[in-house]
Amino acid sequence: MRIAMFTETFLPSTDGIVTRLRATLNYLEQEGHEVLMFAPSGAPAKYASATIVGIPAMPFILYPEKRYALPLPRIGRAIKRFQPDLIHAVNPAFLGLGGIYYAWRYHLPLIASYHTNVPAYARHYKLNFLEPALWWYFRTLHNRADINLATSRATMNELEKQGFLNLGLWERGVDVELFQQAKRSTEMRRRLAPKAGPNDPVLLYVGRLASEKNIERIRPCLDEFPDLHLAIVGDGPYRRDLEQIFAGTNAHFTGYMHGAELAEAYASADAFLFPSTTETLGLVLFEAMATGLPVLAADSPPTREVLENGRAGFIFDSSSDAAMIECVRQLLTDDERRRAIQQRGLEIAKTLDWEGPSRQLLEHYEAVCKAHKLVPRPVQSGTR
């Protein structure tokens, strides 16, 4: 099968979308499929079986740390040469418009997937008046697709309420082997929390440092528990502000970590704290669970889904400092509940290898081709 993908973000950026796409491309290569991916400039020319066409990108005025690309005529020429069986628009907003247009122009099956809750960002940035327009925009784009994929049932429910059609599920995944094999390291622990004593608890945050992630809400916990340390793994436009907010506390900024280094960071902390309420899924929760970390997370529909309404993690009211502090207190003092949460998290993570979601996506591809009465090209010989 030949698949043309359009994505608003890819390497060298690091986020949940990129993690999912990398796993997907590895699986599609393993299964013998060809991919032509259009992504903002700066991406590698090849990844797995995918040939990547970089499109010049520029900062978005409302989100300057993110670079977005617009469709160019070269895309049409590349699509015509590649002759895809279908088009997949990943999180269509700008560059994804090209995928929607060329699916219409060449009468190709179109799948769109929804990964970022941009209307919720509007609320966070006190731009509530933009929320209806944003929902209208994304609904208009997605409803051109044969299938609209959401990455959690909670997000599916929200999209259905907002009038999105033809909804399907593209389930969660994690690199189980990488994270479950990670070992606790004294050296890594010193990198995460240079001032921590041998018995001091270390909380971990992993992700992009942006205002909508609510990372600053963790500060009262450090004020309440003098021996508590916070390792902030990641980078982004809000880092300088956060460094000022956490000045004088036991917080330490490490910058980005990837792969085995990141897995070791998870394994060397004592708990994972996730204050964001704007995620459509939160893949970092699964990474933490796979390494055996107990998770504390702000309440939201996707978080409740991931953490099984508290069975697999501590859940707190995001609007209440006291609620977060009480959650941390329970983590530190209630050994029985902490161990039960760790155990359930490990049980969940064991079932979440990326092969399942990747195979599910391939089944969606095959379904839209069948609906269009198209016969996809056979996979390359010597694969599978």
CSV table of C-alpha atoms in Angstrom, one decimal:
chain,number,residue,atom,x,y,z
A,1,MET,CA,0.0,0.0,0.0
A,2,ARG,CA,1.2,3.5,-0.7
A,3,ILE,CA,0.2,6.1,1.9
A,4,ALA,CA,0.7,9.9,1.7
A,5,MET,CA,0.8,11.5,5.1
A,6,PHE,CA,0.5,15.2,6.0
A,7,THR,CA,1.6,16.2,9.5
A,8,GLU,CA,1.9,19.5,11.2
A,9,THR,CA,4.8,18.3,13.3
A,10,PHE,CA,7.6,15.8,13.1
A,11,LEU,CA,11.3,15.4,14.0
A,12,PRO,CA,13.3,17.2,15.3
A,13,SER,CA,10.3,18.2,17.4
A,14,THR,CA,9.4,16.0,20.3
A,15,ASP,CA,5.8,15.4,21.5
A,16,GLY,CA,3.2,12.7,21.6
A,17,ILE,CA,2.3,13.1,18.0
A,18,VAL,CA,5.9,12.6,16.9
A,19,THR,CA,6.2,9.5,19.2
A,20,ARG,CA,3.1,8.0,17.7
A,21,LEU,CA,4.2,8.7,14.1
A,22,ARG,CA,7.6,7.2,14.6
A,23,ALA,CA,6.1,4.0,16.0
A,24,THR,CA,3.6,4.0,13.1
A,25,LEU,CA,6.3,4.5,10.4
A,26,ASN,CA,8.4,1.7,11.9
A,27,TYR,CA,5.4,-0.7,11.8
A,28,LEU,CA,4.5,0.3,8.2
A,29,GLU,CA,8.1,-0.4,7.1
A,30,GLN,CA,8.0,-3.8,8.9
A,31,GLU,CA,4.8,-4.6,7.0
A,32,GLY,CA,6.2,-3.6,3.6
A,33,HIS,CA,4.2,-0.4,3.0
A,34,GLU,CA,5.5,2.8,1.3
A,35,VAL,CA,5.0,6.2,2.8
A,36,LEU,CA,5.4,9.7,1.4
A,37,MET,CA,5.2,12.2,4.3
A,38,PHE,CA,4.9,16.0,4.0
A,39,ALA,CA,6.2,17.7,7.2
A,40,PRO,CA,7.5,21.1,8.2
A,41,SER,CA,11.1,21.8,7.1
A,42,GLY,CA,13.9,20.5,9.3
A,43,ALA,CA,12.7,16.9,9.4
A,44,PRO,CA,15.1,14.1,8.1
A,45,ALA,CA,14.8,13.2,4.4
A,46,LYS,CA,14.0,9.6,5.4
A,47,TYR,CA,12.5,7.8,8.4
A,48,ALA,CA,11.9,4.0,8.2
A,49,SER,CA,10.2,3.4,4.8
A,50,ALA,CA,9.0,7.0,4.6
A,51,THR,CA,10.4,9.6,2.2
A,52,ILE,CA,9.9,12.9,3.8
A,53,VAL,CA,9.2,16.1,1.9
A,54,GLY,CA,10.1,19.2,4.0
A,55,ILE,CA,7.9,22.2,3.4
A,56,PRO,CA,9.2,25.7,4.5
A,57,ALA,CA,7.7,26.6,7.8
A,58,MET,CA,7.2,29.8,9.9
A,59,PRO,CA,6.2,30.5,13.5
A,60,PHE,CA,2.5,30.8,14.1
A,61,ILE,CA,1.5,34.1,15.6
A,62,LEU,CA,-0.6,32.6,18.4
A,63,TYR,CA,2.0,29.9,19.2
A,64,PRO,CA,5.4,31.2,18.1
A,65,GLU,CA,7.5,28.3,19.4
A,66,LYS,CA,5.7,26.0,16.9
A,67,ARG,CA,6.6,26.2,13.2
A,68,TYR,CA,3.8,25.6,10.7
A,69,ALA,CA,4.0,25.0,6.9
A,70,LEU,CA,1.4,25.9,4.3
A,71,PRO,CA,0.7,23.8,1.2
A,72,LEU,CA,2.8,24.5,-1.9
A,73,PRO,CA,2.4,23.5,-5.5
A,74,ARG,CA,5.3,21.0,-5.2
A,75,ILE,CA,3.0,18.9,-3.0
A,76,GLY,CA,0.7,18.2,-5.9
A,77,ARG,CA,3.5,17.2,-8.2
A,78,ALA,CA,4.9,14.8,-5.6
A,79,ILE,CA,1.5,13.3,-5.0
A,80,LYS,CA,1.0,12.7,-8.7
A,81,ARG,CA,4.4,11.0,-9.0
A,82,PHE,CA,3.8,8.8,-5.9
A,83,GLN,CA,0.3,7.8,-6.8
A,84,PRO,CA,-0.9,7.0,-3.2
A,85,ASP,CA,-3.7,4.6,-2.4
A,86,LEU,CA,-4.9,7.0,0.4
A,87,ILE,CA,-4.1,10.1,2.3
A,88,HIS,CA,-3.7,10.5,6.0
A,89,ALA,CA,-3.9,14.1,7.4
A,90,VAL,CA,-2.4,14.0,10.9
A,91,ASN,CA,-3.9,16.8,13.0
A,92,PRO,CA,-4.8,18.9,10.0
A,93,ALA,CA,-4.6,22.7,10.5
A,94,PHE,CA,-2.3,24.3,7.9
A,95,LEU,CA,-0.2,21.8,5.9
A,96,GLY,CA,-2.9,19.3,6.4
A,97,LEU,CA,-5.1,21.4,4.1
A,98,GLY,CA,-3.0,20.1,1.2
A,99,GLY,CA,-3.9,16.5,2.2
A,100,ILE,CA,-7.6,17.3,2.3
A,101,TYR,CA,-7.4,19.2,-1.1
A,102,TYR,CA,-5.5,16.5,-3.0
A,103,ALA,CA,-7.7,13.7,-1.6
A,104,TRP,CA,-10.6,15.6,-3.1
A,105,ARG,CA,-8.8,16.4,-6.3
A,106,TYR,CA,-7.6,12.9,-7.0
A,107,HIS,CA,-10.7,11.1,-5.5
A,108,LEU,CA,-8.5,9.4,-2.9
A,109,PRO,CA,-9.7,7.9,0.5
A,110,LEU,CA,-8.9,10.4,3.3
A,111,ILE,CA,-8.3,9.6,6.9
A,112,ALA,CA,-7.8,12.5,9.4
A,113,SER,CA,-6.6,12.1,13.0
A,114,TYR,CA,-7.2,14.5,15.9
A,115,HIS,CA,-4.4,14.9,18.4
A,116,THR,CA,-4.4,18.4,19.9
A,117,ASN,CA,-7.2,20.1,21.7
A,118,VAL,CA,-6.6,23.6,20.3
A,119,PRO,CA,-10.0,25.0,21.3
A,120,ALA,CA,-9.0,24.2,24.9
A,121,TYR,CA,-5.8,26.2,24.4
A,122,ALA,CA,-8.0,29.2,23.5
A,123,ARG,CA,-9.7,28.9,26.9
A,124,HIS,CA,-6.3,28.7,28.7
A,125,TYR,CA,-5.0,31.8,27.0
A,126,LYS,CA,-8.2,33.7,27.9
A,127,LEU,CA,-9.3,33.8,24.2
A,128,ASN,CA,-12.7,32.1,24.8
A,129,PHE,CA,-14.3,34.1,22.0
A,130,LEU,CA,-12.2,32.1,19.6
A,131,GLU,CA,-13.3,28.7,20.8
A,132,PRO,CA,-16.5,28.4,18.6
A,133,ALA,CA,-14.6,29.5,15.5
A,134,LEU,CA,-11.8,27.0,16.2
A,135,TRP,CA,-14.3,24.2,16.6
A,136,TRP,CA,-16.0,25.2,13.4
A,137,TYR,CA,-12.7,25.3,11.5
A,138,PHE,CA,-11.5,21.9,12.7
A,139,ARG,CA,-14.9,20.3,12.3
A,140,THR,CA,-15.0,21.6,8.7
A,141,LEU,CA,-11.6,20.1,7.9
A,142,HIS,CA,-12.2,16.8,9.6
A,143,ASN,CA,-15.7,16.2,8.1
A,144,ARG,CA,-14.1,16.0,4.7
A,145,ALA,CA,-12.5,12.7,5.8
A,146,ASP,CA,-13.9,9.2,5.4
A,147,ILE,CA,-12.8,8.4,8.9
A,148,ASN,CA,-11.9,10.7,11.8
A,149,LEU,CA,-9.6,9.1,14.3
A,150,ALA,CA,-9.4,10.1,18.0
A,151,THR,CA,-6.7,8.8,20.3
A,152,SER,CA,-9.0,8.2,23.4
A,153,ARG,CA,-12.7,7.5,23.9
A,154,ALA,CA,-13.0,10.7,26.0
A,155,THR,CA,-11.8,12.7,23.0
A,156,MET,CA,-14.1,10.7,20.7
A,157,ASN,CA,-17.0,11.7,22.9
A,158,GLU,CA,-16.0,15.4,22.8
A,159,LEU,CA,-15.7,15.3,19.0
A,160,GLU,CA,-19.1,13.7,18.7
A,161,LYS,CA,-20.6,16.5,20.8
A,162,GLN,CA,-18.9,19.1,18.5
A,163,GLY,CA,-20.4,17.6,15.4
A,164,PHE,CA,-17.5,15.6,14.0
A,165,LEU,CA,-18.6,12.7,11.8
A,166,ASN,CA,-17.3,9.2,10.9
A,167,LEU,CA,-15.4,8.8,14.1
A,168,GLY,CA,-13.1,5.9,14.9
A,169,LEU,CA,-10.5,5.1,17.5
A,170,TRP,CA,-6.7,4.9,17.1
A,171,GLU,CA,-5.7,3.5,20.5
A,172,ARG,CA,-2.9,4.2,22.9
A,173,GLY,CA,0.6,2.7,22.8
A,174,VAL,CA,4.0,2.8,24.5
A,175,ASP,CA,7.4,1.3,23.8
A,176,VAL,CA,6.9,-1.3,26.5
A,177,GLU,CA,10.3,-3.0,26.1
A,178,LEU,CA,12.2,0.3,26.3
A,179,PHE,CA,10.5,1.6,29.5
A,180,GLN,CA,10.0,-1.6,31.4
A,181,GLN,CA,13.7,-2.6,31.0
A,182,ALA,CA,14.9,0.8,32.3
A,183,LYS,CA,16.9,0.6,35.6
A,184,ARG,CA,17.1,3.0,38.5
A,185,SER,CA,20.4,4.9,38.4
A,186,THR,CA,22.2,6.9,41.1
A,187,GLU,CA,23.9,9.0,38.5
A,188,MET,CA,20.7,9.8,36.7
A,189,ARG,CA,19.0,10.6,40.0
A,190,ARG,CA,21.7,13.1,40.7
A,191,ARG,CA,21.1,14.7,37.2
A,192,LEU,CA,17.4,14.9,38.0
A,193,ALA,CA,17.8,16.3,41.5
A,194,PRO,CA,21.3,17.5,42.3
A,195,LYS,CA,20.4,18.7,45.8
A,196,ALA,CA,18.4,15.6,46.9
A,197,GLY,CA,19.5,13.4,49.7
A,198,PRO,CA,19.4,9.6,49.4
A,199,ASN,CA,15.9,9.4,51.0
A,200,ASP,CA,14.4,12.6,49.6
A,201,PRO,CA,11.4,12.0,47.2
A,202,VAL,CA,11.8,13.1,43.6
A,203,LEU,CA,8.8,14.0,41.4
A,204,LEU,CA,9.2,14.0,37.7
A,205,TYR,CA,7.6,16.0,34.9
A,206,VAL,CA,8.2,15.2,31.2
A,207,GLY,CA,7.0,17.3,28.3
A,208,ARG,CA,7.0,20.5,26.5
A,209,LEU,CA,7.4,23.6,28.7
A,210,ALA,CA,4.4,25.7,27.6
A,211,SER,CA,1.9,27.8,29.4
A,212,GLU,CA,-1.1,25.5,28.9
A,213,LYS,CA,0.7,22.6,30.6
A,214,ASN,CA,0.1,24.3,34.0
A,215,ILE,CA,3.6,23.3,35.3
A,216,GLU,CA,3.7,26.4,37.6
A,217,ARG,CA,0.8,24.9,39.6
A,218,ILE,CA,3.4,22.4,41.1
A,219,ARG,CA,5.2,25.2,43.0
A,220,PRO,CA,2.9,25.0,46.2
A,221,CYS,CA,3.8,21.4,46.6
A,222,LEU,CA,7.5,22.2,46.8
A,223,ASP,CA,6.7,24.9,49.4
A,224,GLU,CA,4.6,22.5,51.4
A,225,PHE,CA,7.2,19.7,51.5
A,226,PRO,CA,10.7,21.0,52.1
A,227,ASP,CA,12.4,17.6,51.2
A,228,LEU,CA,10.5,17.2,48.0
A,229,HIS,CA,12.3,17.6,44.7
A,230,LEU,CA,11.0,18.2,41.2
A,231,ALA,CA,12.8,17.2,38.0
A,232,ILE,CA,11.5,19.0,34.9
A,233,VAL,CA,12.5,17.1,31.7
A,234,GLY,CA,11.8,19.0,28.6
A,235,ASP,CA,12.1,22.4,27.0
A,236,GLY,CA,9.9,25.1,25.4
A,237,PRO,CA,8.9,28.7,25.3
A,238,TYR,CA,7.8,28.9,28.9
A,239,ARG,CA,11.1,27.7,30.4
A,240,ARG,CA,12.4,31.1,31.3
A,241,ASP,CA,9.2,32.0,33.1
A,242,LEU,CA,9.2,28.7,34.9
A,243,GLU,CA,12.8,29.1,36.1
A,244,GLN,CA,11.7,32.4,37.7
A,245,ILE,CA,8.6,30.8,39.2
A,246,PHE,CA,10.5,27.9,40.7
A,247,ALA,CA,13.5,30.0,41.9
A,248,GLY,CA,14.5,29.1,45.4
A,249,THR,CA,12.9,25.7,45.3
A,250,ASN,CA,14.1,22.1,44.9
A,251,ALA,CA,13.2,22.2,41.2
A,252,HIS,CA,15.8,21.3,38.5
A,253,PHE,CA,15.5,21.8,34.7
A,254,THR,CA,17.3,19.1,32.6
A,255,GLY,CA,16.3,20.0,29.1
A,256,TYR,CA,15.1,17.3,26.7
A,257,MET,CA,15.9,13.6,27.1
A,258,HIS,CA,15.1,10.9,24.6
A,259,GLY,CA,15.1,7.1,24.2
A,260,ALA,CA,17.0,5.0,26.7
A,261,GLU,CA,18.1,8.2,28.6
A,262,LEU,CA,14.5,9.3,29.1
A,263,ALA,CA,13.5,5.8,30.2
A,264,GLU,CA,16.3,5.8,32.8
A,265,ALA,CA,15.0,9.2,34.0
A,266,TYR,CA,11.6,7.8,34.6
A,267,ALA,CA,13.0,4.7,36.4
A,268,SER,CA,15.2,6.9,38.7
A,269,ALA,CA,12.4,9.2,40.0
A,270,ASP,CA,9.8,8.3,42.7
A,271,ALA,CA,6.6,9.5,41.1
A,272,PHE,CA,5.3,11.3,38.0
A,273,LEU,CA,3.3,14.5,38.3
A,274,PHE,CA,1.1,15.6,35.3
A,275,PRO,CA,-0.7,18.9,35.9
A,276,SER,CA,-2.0,19.4,32.3
A,277,THR,CA,-5.8,19.3,31.5
A,278,THR,CA,-5.6,20.0,27.8
A,279,GLU,CA,-4.3,16.7,26.5
A,280,THR,CA,-6.2,14.4,24.2
A,281,LEU,CA,-4.4,11.4,25.7
A,282,GLY,CA,-1.1,12.0,27.5
A,283,LEU,CA,1.3,9.4,26.2
A,284,VAL,CA,3.8,10.3,29.0
A,285,LEU,CA,1.4,8.8,31.5
A,286,PHE,CA,1.9,5.4,29.9
A,287,GLU,CA,5.6,5.8,29.8
A,288,ALA,CA,5.6,6.5,33.5
A,289,MET,CA,3.4,3.6,34.2
A,290,ALA,CA,5.6,1.3,32.1
A,291,THR,CA,8.6,2.1,34.3
A,292,GLY,CA,6.6,1.4,37.5
A,293,LEU,CA,6.2,5.1,38.6
A,294,PRO,CA,3.0,6.0,40.5
A,295,VAL,CA,1.2,8.8,38.6
A,296,LEU,CA,-0.4,11.9,40.0
A,297,ALA,CA,-2.5,13.8,37.4
A,298,ALA,CA,-4.9,16.7,37.1
A,299,ASP,CA,-8.5,15.7,36.5
A,300,SER,CA,-9.8,15.7,32.9
A,301,PRO,CA,-11.8,13.2,30.9
A,302,PRO,CA,-8.8,11.7,29.1
A,303,THR,CA,-6.8,11.4,32.4
A,304,ARG,CA,-9.7,9.6,34.1
A,305,GLU,CA,-9.8,7.2,31.1
A,306,VAL,CA,-6.1,6.5,31.3
A,307,LEU,CA,-6.0,6.2,35.1
A,308,GLU,CA,-9.2,4.2,35.3
A,309,ASN,CA,-10.9,6.9,37.5
A,310,GLY,CA,-8.1,6.6,40.2
A,311,ARG,CA,-7.4,2.9,40.2
A,312,ALA,CA,-4.2,3.4,38.2
A,313,GLY,CA,-3.2,6.8,39.6
A,314,PHE,CA,-3.8,9.7,42.0
A,315,ILE,CA,-6.2,12.2,40.4
A,316,PHE,CA,-6.6,15.8,41.8
A,317,ASP,CA,-8.7,18.8,41.0
A,318,SER,CA,-6.6,21.0,38.8
A,319,SER,CA,-8.0,24.2,40.2
A,320,SER,CA,-7.1,23.5,43.8
A,321,ASP,CA,-3.6,23.8,45.2
A,322,ALA,CA,-4.8,22.0,48.3
A,323,ALA,CA,-6.1,19.1,46.3
A,324,MET,CA,-2.7,18.6,44.6
A,325,ILE,CA,-0.8,18.9,47.9
A,326,GLU,CA,-3.1,16.3,49.5
A,327,CYS,CA,-2.4,14.0,46.6
A,328,VAL,CA,1.3,14.3,47.1
A,329,ARG,CA,0.8,13.8,50.8
A,330,GLN,CA,-1.1,10.5,50.1
A,331,LEU,CA,1.7,9.4,47.7
A,332,LEU,CA,4.3,10.0,50.4
A,333,THR,CA,2.4,8.4,53.3
A,334,ASP,CA,0.0,5.8,52.0
A,335,ASP,CA,2.3,3.0,51.0
A,336,GLU,CA,-0.5,0.5,50.4
A,337,ARG,CA,-2.3,2.7,47.9
A,338,ARG,CA,0.9,3.7,46.2
A,339,ARG,CA,1.9,0.1,45.7
A,340,ALA,CA,-1.6,-0.8,44.3
A,341,ILE,CA,-1.4,2.1,41.8
A,342,GLN,CA,2.1,1.1,40.7
A,343,GLN,CA,1.0,-2.5,40.2
A,344,ARG,CA,-2.1,-1.5,38.2
A,345,GLY,CA,-0.1,0.8,36.1
A,346,LEU,CA,2.4,-1.9,35.2
A,347,GLU,CA,-0.5,-4.3,34.3
A,348,ILE,CA,-2.0,-1.7,32.0
A,349,ALA,CA,1.4,-0.9,30.4
A,350,LYS,CA,2.1,-4.5,29.5
A,351,THR,CA,-0.8,-4.5,27.1
A,352,LEU,CA,0.2,-1.3,25.3
A,353,ASP,CA,2.9,-2.3,22.8
A,354,TRP,CA,2.7,0.0,19.7
A,355,GLU,CA,2.0,-3.0,17.4
A,356,GLY,CA,-1.7,-3.1,18.4
A,357,PRO,CA,-2.5,0.6,17.6
A,358,SER,CA,-0.4,0.5,14.5
A,359,ARG,CA,-2.2,-2.6,13.2
A,360,GLN,CA,-5.5,-0.9,14.1
A,361,LEU,CA,-4.5,2.1,12.0
A,362,LEU,CA,-3.7,-0.2,9.1
A,363,GLU,CA,-7.1,-1.8,9.4
A,364,HIS,CA,-8.6,1.7,9.1
A,365,TYR,CA,-6.6,2.3,6.0
A,366,GLU,CA,-7.8,-1.0,4.5
A,367,ALA,CA,-11.4,-0.2,5.4
A,368,VAL,CA,-11.4,3.2,3.6
A,369,CYS,CA,-9.9,1.7,0.5
A,370,LYS,CA,-12.5,-1.0,0.5
A,371,ALA,CA,-15.3,1.6,0.9
A,372,HIS,CA,-13.9,3.4,-2.2
A,373,LYS,CA,-13.7,0.0,-4.0
A,374,LEU,CA,-10.0,0.5,-4.4
A,375,VAL,CA,-7.5,-2.4,-4.3
A,376,PRO,CA,-4.4,-1.2,-2.5
A,377,ARG,CA,-1.1,-2.3,-4.1
A,378,PRO,CA,0.3,-5.4,-2.4
A,379,VAL,CA,3.1,-5.1,0.1
A,380,GLN,CA,6.6,-5.4,-1.1
A,381,SER,CA,8.0,-8.9,-1.4
A,382,GLY,CA,10.4,-10.1,1.3
A,383,THR,CA,8.5,-8.4,4.1
A,384,ARG,CA,6.1,-9.4,6.9
